[in-house]
Coordinates of N, CA and C in Angstrom, one line a residue:
Q1 N 0.9 -1.2 -0.1 CA 0.1 0.0 0.0 C 0.9 1.2 -0.1
V2 N 0.4 2.2 -0.8 CA 1.2 3.5 -0.9 C 0.1 4.6 -0.5
Q3 N 0.5 5.6 0.3 CA -0.3 6.5 0.7 C 0.4 7.9 0.2
V4 N -0.4 8.8 -0.4 CA 0.2 10.1 -0.7 C -0.9 11.2 0.0
V5 N -0.1 12.1 0.8 CA -1.0 13.0 1.5 C -0.4 14.4 1.4
E6 N -1.3 15.3 1.0 CA -1.0 16.6 0.8 C -1.3 17.5 2.0
S7 N -0.6 18.6 2.3 CA -1.0 19.6 3.2 C -0.5 21.1 2.9
G8 N -1.1 21.9 3.6 CA -0.5 23.3 3.3 C -1.4 24.2 2.5
G9 N -2.6 23.8 2.1 CA -3.5 24.7 1.5 C -4.2 25.6 2.4
G10 N -5.0 26.5 1.8 CA -5.8 27.4 2.6 C -6.2 28.6 1.9
L11 N -6.6 29.7 2.6 CA -7.1 30.9 2.0 C -6.0 31.9 2.2
V12 N -5.7 32.6 0.9 CA -4.7 33.8 1.1 C -5.1 34.8 0.2
Q13 N -4.5 36.0 0.3 CA -5.0 37.2 -0.3 C -4.1 37.2 -1.7
A14 N -4.6 37.8 -2.7 CA -3.9 38.0 -4.0 C -2.5 38.5 -3.6
G15 N -1.4 38.1 -4.2 CA -0.1 38.5 -4.0 C 0.6 37.9 -2.8
G16 N -0.1 37.0 -2.1 CA 0.5 36.2 -1.1 C 1.1 35.0 -1.5
S17 N 1.5 34.3 -0.5 CA 2.3 33.0 -0.7 C 1.8 31.8 0.1
L18 N 1.9 30.7 -0.3 CA 1.6 29.4 0.4 C 2.7 28.3 0.0
R19 N 2.9 27.5 0.8 CA 3.8 26.3 0.6 C 3.0 25.2 0.9
L20 N 2.9 24.2 -0.2 CA 2.3 22.9 -0.1 C 3.3 21.7 0.2
S21 N 2.9 20.7 0.9 CA 3.7 19.7 1.2 C 3.0 18.4 0.8
C22 N 3.8 17.5 0.5 CA 3.3 16.2 0.0 C 4.3 15.0 0.4
V23 N 3.7 14.1 1.0 CA 4.5 13.0 1.6 C 3.9 11.8 0.9
A24 N 4.9 10.8 0.3 CA 4.5 9.4 -0.1 C 5.2 8.5 1.0
S25 N 4.3 7.6 1.3 CA 4.8 6.6 2.3 C 4.2 5.1 2.0
G26 N 4.7 4.2 2.7 CA 4.1 2.9 2.5 C 5.2 1.9 2.1
S27 N 4.7 0.9 1.3 CA 5.7 0.0 0.9 C 6.3 0.2 -0.5
I28 N 7.3 1.3 -0.3 CA 8.0 2.0 -1.5 C 9.3 1.5 -1.5
F29 N 9.6 1.0 -2.8 CA 11.1 0.8 -3.1 C 11.8 2.1 -3.5
Y30 N 11.2 2.9 -4.3 CA 11.7 4.1 -5.0 C 10.8 5.0 -5.5
V31 N 10.9 6.2 -5.4 CA 10.1 7.2 -5.9 C 10.7 7.8 -7.1
S32 N 10.4 7.7 -8.3 CA 11.2 8.2 -9.4 C 10.8 9.6 -9.7
A33 N 9.5 10.1 -9.5 CA 9.2 11.5 -9.8 C 8.1 11.8 -8.9
M34 N 8.0 13.1 -8.5 CA 6.9 13.7 -8.0 C 6.4 14.9 -8.6
A35 N 5.1 15.2 -8.6 CA 4.6 16.4 -9.3 C 3.5 17.1 -8.7
W36 N 3.1 18.2 -9.0 CA 1.7 18.9 -8.5 C 1.0 19.2 -9.8
Y37 N -0.3 18.9 -9.6 CA -1.4 19.2 -10.4 C -2.5 20.2 -9.7
R38 N -3.3 20.7 -10.5 CA -4.4 21.4 -9.9 C -5.7 21.3 -10.8
Q39 N -6.7 21.4 -10.1 CA -8.1 21.3 -10.9 C -9.1 22.4 -10.4
A40 N -9.3 23.4 -11.2 CA -10.2 24.4 -10.8 C -11.6 23.8 -11.3
P41 N -12.7 24.4 -10.7 CA -14.1 24.0 -10.9 C -14.3 24.2 -12.4
G42 N -14.9 23.0 -13.0 CA -15.3 23.1 -14.4 C -14.1 23.0 -15.4
K43 N -12.9 22.8 -14.9 CA -11.7 22.6 -15.8 C -11.1 21.2 -15.5
E44 N -10.2 20.9 -16.6 CA -9.6 19.6 -16.4 C -8.3 19.8 -15.5
R45 N -7.9 18.7 -14.9 CA -6.7 18.7 -14.1 C -5.5 19.1 -15.0
E46 N -4.7 20.0 -14.5 CA -3.5 20.3 -15.3 C -2.2 20.2 -14.4
L47 N -1.2 19.9 -15.1 CA 0.2 19.7 -14.5 C 0.8 21.1 -14.3
L48 N 1.3 21.2 -13.0 CA 1.9 22.5 -12.7 C 3.6 22.4 -12.8
A49 N 3.8 21.5 -12.2 CA 5.4 21.2 -12.0 C 5.8 19.8 -11.7
S50 N 6.9 19.4 -12.0 CA 7.4 18.1 -11.7 C 8.8 18.0 -11.5
L51 N 9.2 16.9 -10.6 CA 10.7 17.1 -10.4 C 11.1 15.5 -10.2
T52 N 12.0 15.1 -11.0 CA 12.6 13.7 -10.8 C 13.7 13.7 -9.7
T53 N 14.0 12.5 -9.5 CA 14.9 12.2 -8.4 C 16.3 12.7 -8.8
R54 N 16.6 12.7 -10.0 CA 17.9 13.4 -10.6 C 17.9 14.9 -10.5
G55 N 16.6 15.5 -10.2 CA 16.6 16.9 -10.1 C 16.1 17.6 -11.4
N56 N 15.6 16.9 -12.3 CA 15.1 17.4 -13.5 C 13.7 18.1 -13.3
T57 N 13.5 19.4 -13.5 CA 12.3 20.1 -13.3 C 11.5 20.6 -14.5
N58 N 10.3 20.6 -14.4 CA 9.4 21.2 -15.5 C 8.3 22.0 -14.8
Y59 N 8.0 23.1 -15.4 CA 6.8 23.9 -15.1 C 5.9 24.3 -16.1
A60 N 4.7 24.5 -15.8 CA 3.8 25.0 -16.8 C 4.0 26.5 -16.9
D61 N 3.6 27.0 -18.0 CA 3.9 28.4 -18.3 C 3.0 29.2 -17.3
A62 N 1.9 28.8 -17.0 CA 1.1 29.6 -15.9 C 1.7 29.9 -14.7
V63 N 2.7 29.0 -14.2 CA 3.2 29.2 -12.8 C 4.7 29.4 -12.9
K64 N 5.3 29.5 -14.2 CA 6.7 29.7 -14.2 C 7.1 31.0 -13.8
G65 N 8.2 30.9 -12.9 CA 8.6 32.2 -12.3 C 8.0 32.6 -10.9
R66 N 6.7 31.9 -10.7 CA 6.1 32.2 -9.3 C 6.1 31.1 -8.3
F67 N 6.0 29.8 -8.9 CA 5.9 28.5 -8.1 C 7.4 27.9 -8.3
T68 N 7.8 27.2 -7.2 CA 8.9 26.4 -7.1 C 8.8 25.2 -6.6
I69 N 9.1 24.1 -7.2 CA 9.0 22.6 -6.7 C 10.3 22.3 -6.1
S70 N 10.4 21.6 -5.0 CA 11.6 21.0 -4.4 C 11.3 19.8 -3.8
R71 N 12.2 19.0 -3.5 CA 12.0 17.6 -3.0 C 12.9 17.2 -2.0
D72 N 12.7 16.5 -0.9 CA 13.5 15.8 0.0 C 13.5 14.2 -0.2
N73 N 14.4 13.8 -1.1 CA 14.4 12.4 -1.6 C 14.4 11.4 -0.4
A74 N 15.1 11.9 0.7 CA 15.3 10.8 1.7 C 14.0 10.7 2.5
E75 N 13.1 11.8 2.4 CA 11.8 11.6 3.1 C 10.6 11.5 2.1
N76 N 10.8 11.1 0.9 CA 9.9 11.0 -0.2 C 8.8 12.2 0.0
T77 N 9.3 13.4 0.0 CA 8.5 14.6 0.3 C 8.9 15.5 -0.9
V78 N 7.7 16.1 -1.4 CA 7.8 17.3 -2.4 C 7.0 18.5 -1.9
Y79 N 7.6 19.6 -2.2 CA 7.1 20.8 -1.9 C 6.7 21.7 -3.0
L80 N 5.7 22.6 -2.8 CA 5.5 23.6 -3.9 C 5.4 24.9 -3.1
Q81 N 6.3 25.7 -3.3 CA 6.3 27.2 -2.7 C 5.6 28.0 -4.0
M82 N 4.6 28.6 -3.5 CA 3.7 29.6 -4.5 C 3.8 30.8 -4.0
N83 N 4.3 31.7 -4.9 CA 4.4 33.2 -4.6 C 3.6 34.0 -5.7
T84 N 3.3 35.2 -5.2 CA 2.6 36.0 -6.1 C 1.4 35.4 -6.6
L85 N 0.5 34.8 -5.6 CA -0.7 34.2 -6.0 C -1.6 35.1 -6.6
K86 N -2.4 34.5 -7.5 CA -3.5 35.2 -8.2 C -4.9 34.5 -8.0
P87 N -5.9 35.3 -8.1 CA -7.3 34.5 -7.8 C -7.4 33.3 -8.9
E88 N -6.8 33.5 -10.1 CA -6.9 32.3 -11.0 C -6.2 31.1 -10.6
D89 N -5.3 31.3 -9.5 CA -4.7 30.0 -8.9 C -5.7 29.2 -8.0
T90 N -6.8 29.8 -7.8 CA -7.8 29.1 -7.0 C -8.2 27.6 -7.6
A91 N -7.9 26.6 -6.8 CA -8.2 25.2 -7.3 C -7.9 24.3 -6.1
V92 N -8.2 23.1 -6.5 CA -7.8 21.9 -5.6 C -6.4 21.4 -6.2
Y93 N -5.3 21.4 -5.2 CA -4.1 21.0 -5.7 C -3.8 19.6 -5.3
Y94 N -3.3 18.9 -6.4 CA -3.0 17.4 -6.1 C -1.6 17.1 -6.2
C95 N -1.1 16.1 -5.5 CA 0.3 15.6 -5.6 C 0.3 14.3 -6.3
N96 N 1.2 14.1 -7.1 CA 1.3 12.7 -7.8 C 2.7 12.2 -7.4
A97 N 2.8 10.9 -7.1 CA 4.0 10.3 -7.0 C 4.2 9.1 -7.9
R98 N 5.2 9.0 -8.6 CA 5.6 7.9 -9.5 C 6.3 6.9 -8.7
V99 N 5.8 5.8 -8.3 CA 6.4 5.0 -7.3 C 6.6 3.6 -7.7
V100 N 7.9 3.1 -7.5 CA 8.2 1.6 -7.7 C 8.0 1.0 -6.4
T101 N 7.1 -0.1 -6.5 CA 6.8 -1.1 -5.4 C 7.3 -2.4 -5.8
M102 N 6.9 -3.5 -5.1 CA 7.1 -4.9 -5.5 C 6.2 -5.3 -6.6
R103 N 5.1 -4.5 -7.0 CA 4.2 -4.7 -7.9 C 4.8 -4.1 -9.3
G104 N 5.8 -3.2 -9.2 CA 6.2 -2.5 -10.4 C 6.0 -1.0 -10.2
E105 N 6.0 -0.2 -11.3 CA 5.9 1.2 -11.2 C 4.6 1.8 -11.4
D106 N 4.1 2.6 -10.7 CA 2.8 3.2 -10.9 C 2.6 4.6 -10.2
D107 N 1.6 5.2 -10.7 CA 1.2 6.6 -10.3 C 0.4 6.4 -8.9
Y108 N 0.5 7.4 -8.0 CA -0.3 7.5 -6.9 C -0.7 8.9 -6.6
W109 N -1.9 9.1 -6.3 CA -2.4 10.4 -6.1 C -2.9 10.7 -4.7
G110 N -2.6 11.9 -4.2 CA -3.3 12.4 -2.9 C -4.7 12.8 -3.0
Q111 N -5.3 13.1 -1.9 CA -6.6 13.5 -1.9 C -7.0 14.9 -2.4
G112 N -5.9 15.7 -2.4 CA -6.0 17.2 -2.7 C -6.1 18.0 -1.7
T113 N -5.6 19.3 -1.7 CA -5.8 20.3 -0.8 C -6.3 21.6 -1.6
Q114 N -7.2 22.2 -0.8 CA -7.9 23.5 -1.5 C -6.9 24.7 -1.2
V115 N -6.8 25.4 -2.4 CA -6.1 26.8 -2.3 C -7.0 27.8 -2.9
T116 N -7.4 28.7 -2.0 CA -8.3 29.9 -2.5 C -7.5 31.1 -2.4
V117 N -7.5 31.9 -3.4 CA -7.0 33.2 -3.5 C -7.9 34.3 -3.7
A118 N -8.0 35.1 -2.6 CA -9.0 36.2 -2.7 C -8.5 37.4 -3.2
A119 N -9.3 37.9 -4.2 CA -8.9 39.2 -4.9 C -8.7 40.5 -3.9

């Protein structure tokens, strides 16, 4: 069993900052990559940022320069530092972990954490 748990969401004023955290735990051999997605009401889930164990990062254009993904490999934890938040950043934020277990490699999702940015 693998569990992925996000934390750190909340309500913030436009221009403010939040830091999200995500921990993967359970019967894990190896976490090859972790990523953050978000889904706003009526919209599809979108990839925001990803980070591999080797340190390769990718960002969506919508958050490039404002959001930073980082990772603690030893703790299977990934963070998303979000600065200069805008009302359009309001969404449920999800963590994805690509995990290798005894059954092979698979993607695991957290339950999501709400981020609300007030104008």
